[in-house]
XYZ file of N, CA and C in Angstrom:
696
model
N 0.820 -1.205 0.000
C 0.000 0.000 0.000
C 0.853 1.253 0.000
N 2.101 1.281 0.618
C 2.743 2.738 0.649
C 3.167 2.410 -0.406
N 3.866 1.528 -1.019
C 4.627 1.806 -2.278
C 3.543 2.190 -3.522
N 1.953 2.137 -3.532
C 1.480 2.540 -4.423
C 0.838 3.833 -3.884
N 0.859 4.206 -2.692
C 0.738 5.685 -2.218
C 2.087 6.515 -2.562
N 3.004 5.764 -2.981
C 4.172 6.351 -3.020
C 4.493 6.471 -4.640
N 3.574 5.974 -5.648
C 3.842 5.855 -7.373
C 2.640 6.900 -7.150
N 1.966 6.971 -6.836
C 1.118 7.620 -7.153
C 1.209 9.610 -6.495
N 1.379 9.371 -5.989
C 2.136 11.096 -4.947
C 3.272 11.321 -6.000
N 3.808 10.650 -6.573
C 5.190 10.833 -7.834
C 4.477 11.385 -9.060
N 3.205 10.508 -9.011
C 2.888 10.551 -10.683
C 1.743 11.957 -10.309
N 1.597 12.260 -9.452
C 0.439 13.637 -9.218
C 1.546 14.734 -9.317
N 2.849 14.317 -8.844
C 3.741 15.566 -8.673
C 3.862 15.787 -9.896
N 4.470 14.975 -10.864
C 4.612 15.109 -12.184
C 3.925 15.439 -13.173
N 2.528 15.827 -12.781
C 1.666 15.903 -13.452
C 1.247 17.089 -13.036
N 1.374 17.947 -11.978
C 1.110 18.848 -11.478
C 2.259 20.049 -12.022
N 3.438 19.272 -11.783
C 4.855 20.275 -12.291
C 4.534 20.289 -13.767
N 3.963 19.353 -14.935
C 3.666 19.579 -16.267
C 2.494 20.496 -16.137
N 1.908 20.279 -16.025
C 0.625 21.508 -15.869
C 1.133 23.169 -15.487
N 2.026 22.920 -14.377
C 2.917 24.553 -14.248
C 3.677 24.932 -15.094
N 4.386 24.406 -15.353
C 5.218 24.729 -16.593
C 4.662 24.709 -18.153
N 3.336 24.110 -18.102
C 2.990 23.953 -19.592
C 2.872 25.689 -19.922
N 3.412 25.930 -20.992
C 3.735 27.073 -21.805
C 2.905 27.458 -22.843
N 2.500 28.948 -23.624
C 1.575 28.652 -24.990
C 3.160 28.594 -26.094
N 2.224 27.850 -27.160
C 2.855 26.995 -28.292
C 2.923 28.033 -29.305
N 4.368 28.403 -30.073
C 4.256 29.108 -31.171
C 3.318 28.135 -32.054
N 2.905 29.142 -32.947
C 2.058 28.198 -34.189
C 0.799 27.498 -33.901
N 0.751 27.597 -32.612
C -0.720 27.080 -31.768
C -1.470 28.061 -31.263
N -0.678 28.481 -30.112
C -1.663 29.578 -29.338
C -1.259 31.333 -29.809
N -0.135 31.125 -30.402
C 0.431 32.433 -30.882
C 1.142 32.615 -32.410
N 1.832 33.473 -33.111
C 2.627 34.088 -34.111
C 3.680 35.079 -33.774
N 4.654 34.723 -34.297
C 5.840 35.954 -33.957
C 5.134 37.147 -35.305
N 5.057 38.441 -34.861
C 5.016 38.972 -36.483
C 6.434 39.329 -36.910
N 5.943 39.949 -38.272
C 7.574 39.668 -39.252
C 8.186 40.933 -38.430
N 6.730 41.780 -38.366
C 7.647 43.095 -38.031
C 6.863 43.954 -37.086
N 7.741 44.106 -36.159
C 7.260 44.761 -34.419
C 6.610 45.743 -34.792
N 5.589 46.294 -33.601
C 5.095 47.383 -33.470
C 5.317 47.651 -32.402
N 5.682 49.007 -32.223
C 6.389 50.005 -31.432
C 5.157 50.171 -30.072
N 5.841 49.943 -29.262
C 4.473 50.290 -27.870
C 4.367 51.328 -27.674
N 3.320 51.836 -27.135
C 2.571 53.276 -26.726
C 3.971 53.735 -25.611
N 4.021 52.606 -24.745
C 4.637 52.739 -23.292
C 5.758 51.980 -23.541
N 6.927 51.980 -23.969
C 8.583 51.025 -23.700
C 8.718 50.725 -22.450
N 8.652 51.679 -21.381
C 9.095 50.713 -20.068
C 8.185 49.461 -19.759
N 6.867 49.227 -20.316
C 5.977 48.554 -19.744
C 5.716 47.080 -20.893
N 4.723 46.576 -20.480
C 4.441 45.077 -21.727
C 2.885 45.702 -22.313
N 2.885 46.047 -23.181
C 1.659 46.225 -24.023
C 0.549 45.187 -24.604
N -0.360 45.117 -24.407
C -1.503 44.111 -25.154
C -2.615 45.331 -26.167
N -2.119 44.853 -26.935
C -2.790 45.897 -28.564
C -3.558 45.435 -29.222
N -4.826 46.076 -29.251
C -6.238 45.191 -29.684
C -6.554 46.146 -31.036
N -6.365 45.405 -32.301
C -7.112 46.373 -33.270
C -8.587 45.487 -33.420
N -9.393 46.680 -33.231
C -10.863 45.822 -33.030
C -11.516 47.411 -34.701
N -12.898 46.544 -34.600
C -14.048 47.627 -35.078
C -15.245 47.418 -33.877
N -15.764 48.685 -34.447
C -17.150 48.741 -33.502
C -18.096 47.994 -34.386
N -17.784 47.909 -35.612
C -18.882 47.483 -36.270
C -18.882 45.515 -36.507
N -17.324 45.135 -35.639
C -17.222 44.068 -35.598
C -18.146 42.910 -34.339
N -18.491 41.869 -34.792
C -19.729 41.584 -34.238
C -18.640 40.180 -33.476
N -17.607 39.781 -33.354
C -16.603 39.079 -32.853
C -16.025 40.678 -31.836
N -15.755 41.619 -31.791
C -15.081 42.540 -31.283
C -15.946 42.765 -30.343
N -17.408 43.163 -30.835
C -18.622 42.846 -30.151
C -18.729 42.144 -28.670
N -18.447 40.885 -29.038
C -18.748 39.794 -27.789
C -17.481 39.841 -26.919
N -16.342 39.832 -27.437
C -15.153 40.053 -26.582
C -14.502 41.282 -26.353
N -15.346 42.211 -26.676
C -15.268 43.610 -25.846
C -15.002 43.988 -24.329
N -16.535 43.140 -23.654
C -16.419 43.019 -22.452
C -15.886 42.185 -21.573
N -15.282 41.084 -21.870
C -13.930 40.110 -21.205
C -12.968 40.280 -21.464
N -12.803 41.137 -22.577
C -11.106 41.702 -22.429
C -11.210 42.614 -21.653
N -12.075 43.752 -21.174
C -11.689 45.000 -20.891
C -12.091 44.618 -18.705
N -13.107 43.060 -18.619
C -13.014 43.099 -17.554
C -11.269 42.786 -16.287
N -11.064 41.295 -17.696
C -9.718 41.108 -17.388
C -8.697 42.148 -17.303
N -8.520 43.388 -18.123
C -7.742 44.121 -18.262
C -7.137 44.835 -16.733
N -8.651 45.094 -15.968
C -8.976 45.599 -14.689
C -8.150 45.142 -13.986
N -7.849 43.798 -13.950
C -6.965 42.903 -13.080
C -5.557 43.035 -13.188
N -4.713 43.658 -14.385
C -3.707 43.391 -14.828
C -2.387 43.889 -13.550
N -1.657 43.513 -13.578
C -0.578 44.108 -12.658
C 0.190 45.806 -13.235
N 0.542 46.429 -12.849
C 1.158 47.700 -12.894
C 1.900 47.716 -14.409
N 2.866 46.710 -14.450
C 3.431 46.743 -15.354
C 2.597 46.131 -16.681
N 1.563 45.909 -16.836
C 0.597 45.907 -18.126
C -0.033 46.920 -18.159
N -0.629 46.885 -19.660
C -1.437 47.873 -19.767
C -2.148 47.343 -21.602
N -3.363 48.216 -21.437
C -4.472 48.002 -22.992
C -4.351 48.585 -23.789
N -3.756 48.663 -24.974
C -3.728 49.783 -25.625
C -4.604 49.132 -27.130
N -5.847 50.292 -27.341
C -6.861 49.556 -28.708
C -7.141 50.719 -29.669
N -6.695 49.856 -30.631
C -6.596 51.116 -32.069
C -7.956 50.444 -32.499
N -8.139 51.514 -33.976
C -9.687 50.982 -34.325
C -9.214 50.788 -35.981
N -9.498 49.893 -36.265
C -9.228 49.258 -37.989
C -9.553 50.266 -39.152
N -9.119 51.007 -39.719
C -9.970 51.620 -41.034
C -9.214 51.507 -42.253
N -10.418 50.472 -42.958
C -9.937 49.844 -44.114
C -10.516 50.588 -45.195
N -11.871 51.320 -44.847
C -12.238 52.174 -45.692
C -12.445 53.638 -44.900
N -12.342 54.715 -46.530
C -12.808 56.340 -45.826
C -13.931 56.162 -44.496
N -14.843 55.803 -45.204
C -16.181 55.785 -43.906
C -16.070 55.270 -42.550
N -14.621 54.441 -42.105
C -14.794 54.152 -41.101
C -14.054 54.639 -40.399
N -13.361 55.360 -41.106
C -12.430 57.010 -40.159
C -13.353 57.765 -38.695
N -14.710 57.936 -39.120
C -15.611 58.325 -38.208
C -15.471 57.385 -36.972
N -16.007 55.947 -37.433
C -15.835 55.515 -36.353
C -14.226 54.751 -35.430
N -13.042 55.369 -36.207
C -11.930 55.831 -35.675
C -12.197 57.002 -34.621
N -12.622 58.108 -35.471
C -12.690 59.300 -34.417
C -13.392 59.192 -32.947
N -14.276 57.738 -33.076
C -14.932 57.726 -31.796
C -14.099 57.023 -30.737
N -13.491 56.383 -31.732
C -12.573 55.071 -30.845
C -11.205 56.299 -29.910
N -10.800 57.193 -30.792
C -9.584 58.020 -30.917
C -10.100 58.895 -29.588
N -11.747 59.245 -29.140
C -12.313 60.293 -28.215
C -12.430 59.196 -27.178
N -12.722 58.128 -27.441
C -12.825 57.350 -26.048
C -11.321 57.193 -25.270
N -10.459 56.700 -26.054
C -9.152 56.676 -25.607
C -8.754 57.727 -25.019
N -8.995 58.919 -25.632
C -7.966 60.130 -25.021
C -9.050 60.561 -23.704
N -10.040 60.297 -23.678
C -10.893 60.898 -22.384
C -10.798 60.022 -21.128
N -9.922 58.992 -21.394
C -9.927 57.950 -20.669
C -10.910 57.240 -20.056
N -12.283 56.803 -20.853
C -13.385 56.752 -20.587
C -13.739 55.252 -21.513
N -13.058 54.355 -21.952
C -13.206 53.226 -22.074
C -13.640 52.000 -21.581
N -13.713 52.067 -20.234
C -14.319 51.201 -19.673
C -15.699 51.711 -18.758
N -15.910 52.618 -19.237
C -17.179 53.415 -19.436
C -18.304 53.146 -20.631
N -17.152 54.157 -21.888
C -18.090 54.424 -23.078
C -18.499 53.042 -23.451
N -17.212 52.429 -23.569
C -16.988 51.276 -25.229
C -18.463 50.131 -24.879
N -19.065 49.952 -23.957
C -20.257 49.036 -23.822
C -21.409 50.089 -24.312
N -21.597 50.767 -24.004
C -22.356 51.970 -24.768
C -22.811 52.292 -26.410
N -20.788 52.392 -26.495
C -20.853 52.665 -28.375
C -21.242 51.637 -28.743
N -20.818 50.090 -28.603
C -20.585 48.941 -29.279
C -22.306 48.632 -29.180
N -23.164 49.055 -27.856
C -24.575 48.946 -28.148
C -25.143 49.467 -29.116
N -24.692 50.809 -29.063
C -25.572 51.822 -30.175
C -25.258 51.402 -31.364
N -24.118 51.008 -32.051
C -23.585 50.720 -33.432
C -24.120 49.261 -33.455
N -23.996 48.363 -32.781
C -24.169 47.484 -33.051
C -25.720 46.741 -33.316
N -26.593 47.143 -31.592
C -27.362 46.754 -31.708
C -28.634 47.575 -31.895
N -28.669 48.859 -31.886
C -29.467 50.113 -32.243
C -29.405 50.456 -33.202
N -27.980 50.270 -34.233
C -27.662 50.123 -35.568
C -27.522 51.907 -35.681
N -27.301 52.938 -34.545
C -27.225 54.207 -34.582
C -25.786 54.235 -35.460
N -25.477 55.194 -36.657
C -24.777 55.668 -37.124
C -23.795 56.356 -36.251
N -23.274 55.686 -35.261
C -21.924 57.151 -34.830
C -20.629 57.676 -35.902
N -20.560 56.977 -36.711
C -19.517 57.296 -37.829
C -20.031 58.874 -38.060
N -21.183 59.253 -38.048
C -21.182 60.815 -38.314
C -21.332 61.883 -37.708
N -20.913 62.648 -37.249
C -20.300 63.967 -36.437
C -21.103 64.501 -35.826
N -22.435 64.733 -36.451
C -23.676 65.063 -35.885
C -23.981 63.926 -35.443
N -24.638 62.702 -35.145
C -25.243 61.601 -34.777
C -24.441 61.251 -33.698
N -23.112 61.043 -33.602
C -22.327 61.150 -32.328
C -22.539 61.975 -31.308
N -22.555 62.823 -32.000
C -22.625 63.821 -30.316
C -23.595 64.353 -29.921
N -24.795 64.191 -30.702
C -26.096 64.116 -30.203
C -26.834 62.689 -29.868
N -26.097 61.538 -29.403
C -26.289 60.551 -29.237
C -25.130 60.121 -27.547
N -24.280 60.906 -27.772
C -23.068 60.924 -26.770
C -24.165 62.403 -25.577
N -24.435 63.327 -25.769
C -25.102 64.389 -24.784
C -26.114 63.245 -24.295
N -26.705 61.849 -24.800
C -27.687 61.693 -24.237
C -27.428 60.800 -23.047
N -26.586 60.571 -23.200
C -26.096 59.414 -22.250
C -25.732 59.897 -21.049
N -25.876 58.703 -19.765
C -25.509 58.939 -18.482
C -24.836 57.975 -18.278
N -24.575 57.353 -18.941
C -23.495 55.870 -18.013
C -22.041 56.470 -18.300
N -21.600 57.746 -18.537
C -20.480 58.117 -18.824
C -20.668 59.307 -18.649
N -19.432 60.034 -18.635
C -18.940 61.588 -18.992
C -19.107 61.523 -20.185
N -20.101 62.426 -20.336
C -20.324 62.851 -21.967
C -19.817 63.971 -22.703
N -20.118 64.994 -21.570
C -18.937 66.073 -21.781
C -17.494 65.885 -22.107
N -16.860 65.294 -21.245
C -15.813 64.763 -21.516
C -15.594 64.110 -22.704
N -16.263 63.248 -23.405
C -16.458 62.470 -24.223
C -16.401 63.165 -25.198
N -17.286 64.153 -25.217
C -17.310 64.832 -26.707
C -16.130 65.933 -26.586
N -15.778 66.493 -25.670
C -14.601 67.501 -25.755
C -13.244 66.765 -26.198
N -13.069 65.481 -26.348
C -12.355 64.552 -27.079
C -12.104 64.369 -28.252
N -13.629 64.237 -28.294
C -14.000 64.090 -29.870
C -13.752 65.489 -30.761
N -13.928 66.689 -30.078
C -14.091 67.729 -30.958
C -12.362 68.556 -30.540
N -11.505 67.594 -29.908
C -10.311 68.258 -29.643
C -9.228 68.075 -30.707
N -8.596 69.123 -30.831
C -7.468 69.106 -32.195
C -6.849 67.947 -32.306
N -6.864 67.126 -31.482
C -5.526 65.986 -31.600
C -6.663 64.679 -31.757
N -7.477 64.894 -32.074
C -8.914 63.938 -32.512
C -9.087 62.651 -33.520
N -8.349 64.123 -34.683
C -8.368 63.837 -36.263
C -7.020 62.989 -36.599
N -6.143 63.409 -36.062
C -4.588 63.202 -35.893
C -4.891 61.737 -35.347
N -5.347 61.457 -34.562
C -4.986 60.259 -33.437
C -5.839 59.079 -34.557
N -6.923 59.615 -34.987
C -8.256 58.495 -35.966
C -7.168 58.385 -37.599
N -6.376 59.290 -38.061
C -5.675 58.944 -39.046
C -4.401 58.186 -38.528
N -3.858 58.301 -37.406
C -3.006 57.724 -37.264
C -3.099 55.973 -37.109
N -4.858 55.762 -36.429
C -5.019 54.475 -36.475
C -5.445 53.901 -37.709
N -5.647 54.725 -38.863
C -5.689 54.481 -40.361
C -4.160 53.765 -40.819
N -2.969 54.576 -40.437
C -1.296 54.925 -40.856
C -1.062 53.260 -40.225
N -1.574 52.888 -38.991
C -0.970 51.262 -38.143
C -2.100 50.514 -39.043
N -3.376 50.346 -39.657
C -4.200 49.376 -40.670
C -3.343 48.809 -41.568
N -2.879 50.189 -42.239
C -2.216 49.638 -43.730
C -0.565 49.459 -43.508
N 0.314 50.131 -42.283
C 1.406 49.512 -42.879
C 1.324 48.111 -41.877
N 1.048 47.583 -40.859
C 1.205 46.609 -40.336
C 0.041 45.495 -40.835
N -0.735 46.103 -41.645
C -0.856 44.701 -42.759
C -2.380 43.880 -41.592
N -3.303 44.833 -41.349
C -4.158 44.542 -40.119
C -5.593 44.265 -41.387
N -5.797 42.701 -41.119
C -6.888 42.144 -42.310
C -8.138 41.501 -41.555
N -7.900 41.741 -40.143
C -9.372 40.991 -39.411
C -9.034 41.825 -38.432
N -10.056 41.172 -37.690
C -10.380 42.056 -35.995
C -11.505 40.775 -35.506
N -11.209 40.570 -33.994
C -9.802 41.976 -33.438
C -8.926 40.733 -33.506
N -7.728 41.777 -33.587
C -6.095 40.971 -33.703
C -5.671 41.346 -32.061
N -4.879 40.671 -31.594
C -4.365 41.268 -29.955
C -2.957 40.783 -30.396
N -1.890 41.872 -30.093
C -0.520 41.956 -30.274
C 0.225 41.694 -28.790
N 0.833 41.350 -28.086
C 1.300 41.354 -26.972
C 2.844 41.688 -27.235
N 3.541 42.606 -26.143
C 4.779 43.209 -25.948
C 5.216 43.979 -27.415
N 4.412 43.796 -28.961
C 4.259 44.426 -29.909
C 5.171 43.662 -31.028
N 5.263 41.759 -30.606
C 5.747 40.834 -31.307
C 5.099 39.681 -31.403
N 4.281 39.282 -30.184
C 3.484 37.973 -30.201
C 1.565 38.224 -30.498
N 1.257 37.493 -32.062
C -0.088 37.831 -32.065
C -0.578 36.857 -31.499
N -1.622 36.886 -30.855
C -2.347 35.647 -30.323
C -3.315 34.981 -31.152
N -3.209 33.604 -31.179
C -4.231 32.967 -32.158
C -5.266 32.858 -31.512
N -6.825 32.985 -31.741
C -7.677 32.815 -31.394
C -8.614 31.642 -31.672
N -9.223 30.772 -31.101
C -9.669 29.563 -31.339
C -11.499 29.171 -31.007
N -11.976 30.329 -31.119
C -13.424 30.397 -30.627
C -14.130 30.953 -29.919
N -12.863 30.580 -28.342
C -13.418 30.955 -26.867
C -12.378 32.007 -26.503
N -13.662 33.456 -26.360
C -12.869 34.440 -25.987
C -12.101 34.182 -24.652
N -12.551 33.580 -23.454
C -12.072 33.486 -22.251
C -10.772 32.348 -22.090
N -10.503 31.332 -23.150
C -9.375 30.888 -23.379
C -8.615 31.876 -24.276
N -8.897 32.599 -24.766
C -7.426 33.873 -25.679
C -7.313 34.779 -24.716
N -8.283 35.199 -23.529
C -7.260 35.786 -22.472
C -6.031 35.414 -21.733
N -6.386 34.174 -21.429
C -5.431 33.248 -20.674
C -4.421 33.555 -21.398
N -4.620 33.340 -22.819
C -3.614 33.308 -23.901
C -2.634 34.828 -23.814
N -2.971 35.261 -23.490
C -2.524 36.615 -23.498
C -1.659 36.970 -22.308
N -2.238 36.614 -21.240
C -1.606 36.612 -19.899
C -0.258 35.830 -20.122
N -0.487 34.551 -20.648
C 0.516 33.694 -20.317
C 1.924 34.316 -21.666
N 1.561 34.845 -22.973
C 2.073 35.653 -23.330
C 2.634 37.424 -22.877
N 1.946 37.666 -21.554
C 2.898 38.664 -21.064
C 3.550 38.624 -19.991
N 3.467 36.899 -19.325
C 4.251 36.494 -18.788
C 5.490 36.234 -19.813
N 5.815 35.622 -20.573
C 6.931 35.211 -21.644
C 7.471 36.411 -21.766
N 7.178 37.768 -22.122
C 7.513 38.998 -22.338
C 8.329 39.415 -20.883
N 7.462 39.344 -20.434
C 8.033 39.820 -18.781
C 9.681 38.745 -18.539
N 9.578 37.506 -18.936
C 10.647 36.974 -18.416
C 11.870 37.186 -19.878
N 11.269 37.357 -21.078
C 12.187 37.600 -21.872
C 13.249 39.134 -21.451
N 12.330 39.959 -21.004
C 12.311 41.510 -20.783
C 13.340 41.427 -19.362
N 13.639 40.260 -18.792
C 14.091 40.647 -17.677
C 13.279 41.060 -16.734
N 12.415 41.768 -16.535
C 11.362 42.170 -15.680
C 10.344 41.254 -14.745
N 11.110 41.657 -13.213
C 10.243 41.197 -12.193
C 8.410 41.277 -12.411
N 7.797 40.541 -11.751
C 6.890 40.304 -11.612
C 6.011 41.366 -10.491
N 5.046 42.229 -10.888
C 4.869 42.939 -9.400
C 4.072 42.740 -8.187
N 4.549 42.601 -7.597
C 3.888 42.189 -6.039
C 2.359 41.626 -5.923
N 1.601 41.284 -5.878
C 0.561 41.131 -5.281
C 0.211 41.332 -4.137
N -1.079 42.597 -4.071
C -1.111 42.591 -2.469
C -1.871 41.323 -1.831
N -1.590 41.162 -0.544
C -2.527 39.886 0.047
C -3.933 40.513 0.199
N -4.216 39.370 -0.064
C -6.342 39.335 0.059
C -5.550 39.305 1.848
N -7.329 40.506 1.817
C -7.517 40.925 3.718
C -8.364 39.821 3.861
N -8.119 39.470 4.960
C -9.052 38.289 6.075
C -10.594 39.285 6.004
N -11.651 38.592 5.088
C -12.890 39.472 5.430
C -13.718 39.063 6.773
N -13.208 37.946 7.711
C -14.392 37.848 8.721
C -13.327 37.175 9.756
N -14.302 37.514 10.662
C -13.275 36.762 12.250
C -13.288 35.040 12.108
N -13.908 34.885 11.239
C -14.362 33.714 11.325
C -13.177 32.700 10.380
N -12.576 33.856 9.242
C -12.068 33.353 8.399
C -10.428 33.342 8.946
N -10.475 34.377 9.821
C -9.056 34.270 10.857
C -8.786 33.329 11.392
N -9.823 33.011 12.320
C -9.621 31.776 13.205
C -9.068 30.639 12.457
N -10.186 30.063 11.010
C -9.642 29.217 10.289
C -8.196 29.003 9.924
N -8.252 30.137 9.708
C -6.283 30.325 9.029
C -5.420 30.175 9.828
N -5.927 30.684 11.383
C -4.954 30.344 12.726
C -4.638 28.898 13.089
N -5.938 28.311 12.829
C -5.732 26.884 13.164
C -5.262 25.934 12.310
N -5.453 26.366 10.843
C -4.539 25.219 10.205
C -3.114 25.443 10.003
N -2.745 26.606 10.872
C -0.954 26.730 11.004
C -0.675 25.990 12.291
């Protein structure tokens, strides 16, 4: 009996240490691209989402990327351009370009992606935006539109035109990590997060870069103290 309590405590360890160490797979879970894109932030690890609003995949994993994002440690961060493959969707660049700079993304973007998507409201046009943006309360709207109508607006929505065509961007959404590893996507948005994480872990250890702290979860009840006292 111990010697098969004893194959077996071996074969759980081993199976437990493969499971920790299992890694994502070039050519499986990811792509090197041919050619880097430059991060918003160099000191930090970037995850770069070129999405559309009018994308109905961008759509559904809108809101599990941007909940996960919440979680990320110090040294990550989201950075999401908006695709424009044609003139007409410059507009809805400019909205993507006002959410970003107002810092109001995890605000607006459930909002826009309703109205465009499932209200079928036109925000691509200048008037329809911002008389559609004043109506809203689940956000700073003010804010929102003083974004939209700020000089560096137009600049920021062509510039996410300038990253479409030279980095060669043919679907959405694409997610870039550290601005070399694309992630392959396989169906399930909540397995290509993982995917992502475990790709800015790889970054982080390629990069040299420590890991940052985690604070400890607080004891929420007396009750949950005691427990913890007694199994030390």
């Amino acid at each position: 009996m111990k010697v098969k309590k004893f194959i077996l405590a071996v074969g759980l360890g081993v199976a437990l240490a493969a499971n920790a160490s299992a890694a994502v797979v070039e050519g499986q879970d990811y792509k090197v691209l041919e050619k880097s894109i430059p991060q918003a932030q160099t000191d930090k690890i970037e995850v770069l989402e070129f999405f559309g609003y009018f994308c109905v995949h961008c759509y559904h994993f809108d809101p599990i990327l941007l909940k996960q994002a919440k979680t990320w440690p110090s040294d990550t961060y989201l950075r999401t351009e908006h695709v424009v493959w044609q003139p007409e969707m410059l507009g809805f660049a400019k909205v993507a370009a006002a959410v970003n700079q107002s810092g109001l993304k995890y605000q607006a973007n459930p909002a826009v992606f309703k109205a465009i998507y499932e209200q079928k409201i036109n925000l691509a046009d200048s008037a329809t935006f911002k008389k559609w943006a004043a109506e809203q309360n689940s956000f700073d709207a003010k804010k929102l539109i003083a974004a939209y109508d700020s000089p560096d607006n137009k600049a920021a929505a062509e510039k996410m035109a300038q990253l479409t065509e030279e980095f060669k961007i043919e679907g959405t959404p694409i997610v870039v990590v550290g601005g070399k590893y694309e992630v392959k996507f396989h169906g399930d948005w909540h397995a290509g997060v993982k995917t992502i994480e475990e790709l800015v872990d790889k970054v982080r250890k390629e990069r040299g870069m420590k890991a940052p702290k985690k604070a400890e979860s607080k004891l929420k009840s007396k009750g949950a103290f005691f427990a913890k006292t007694a199994n030390q």
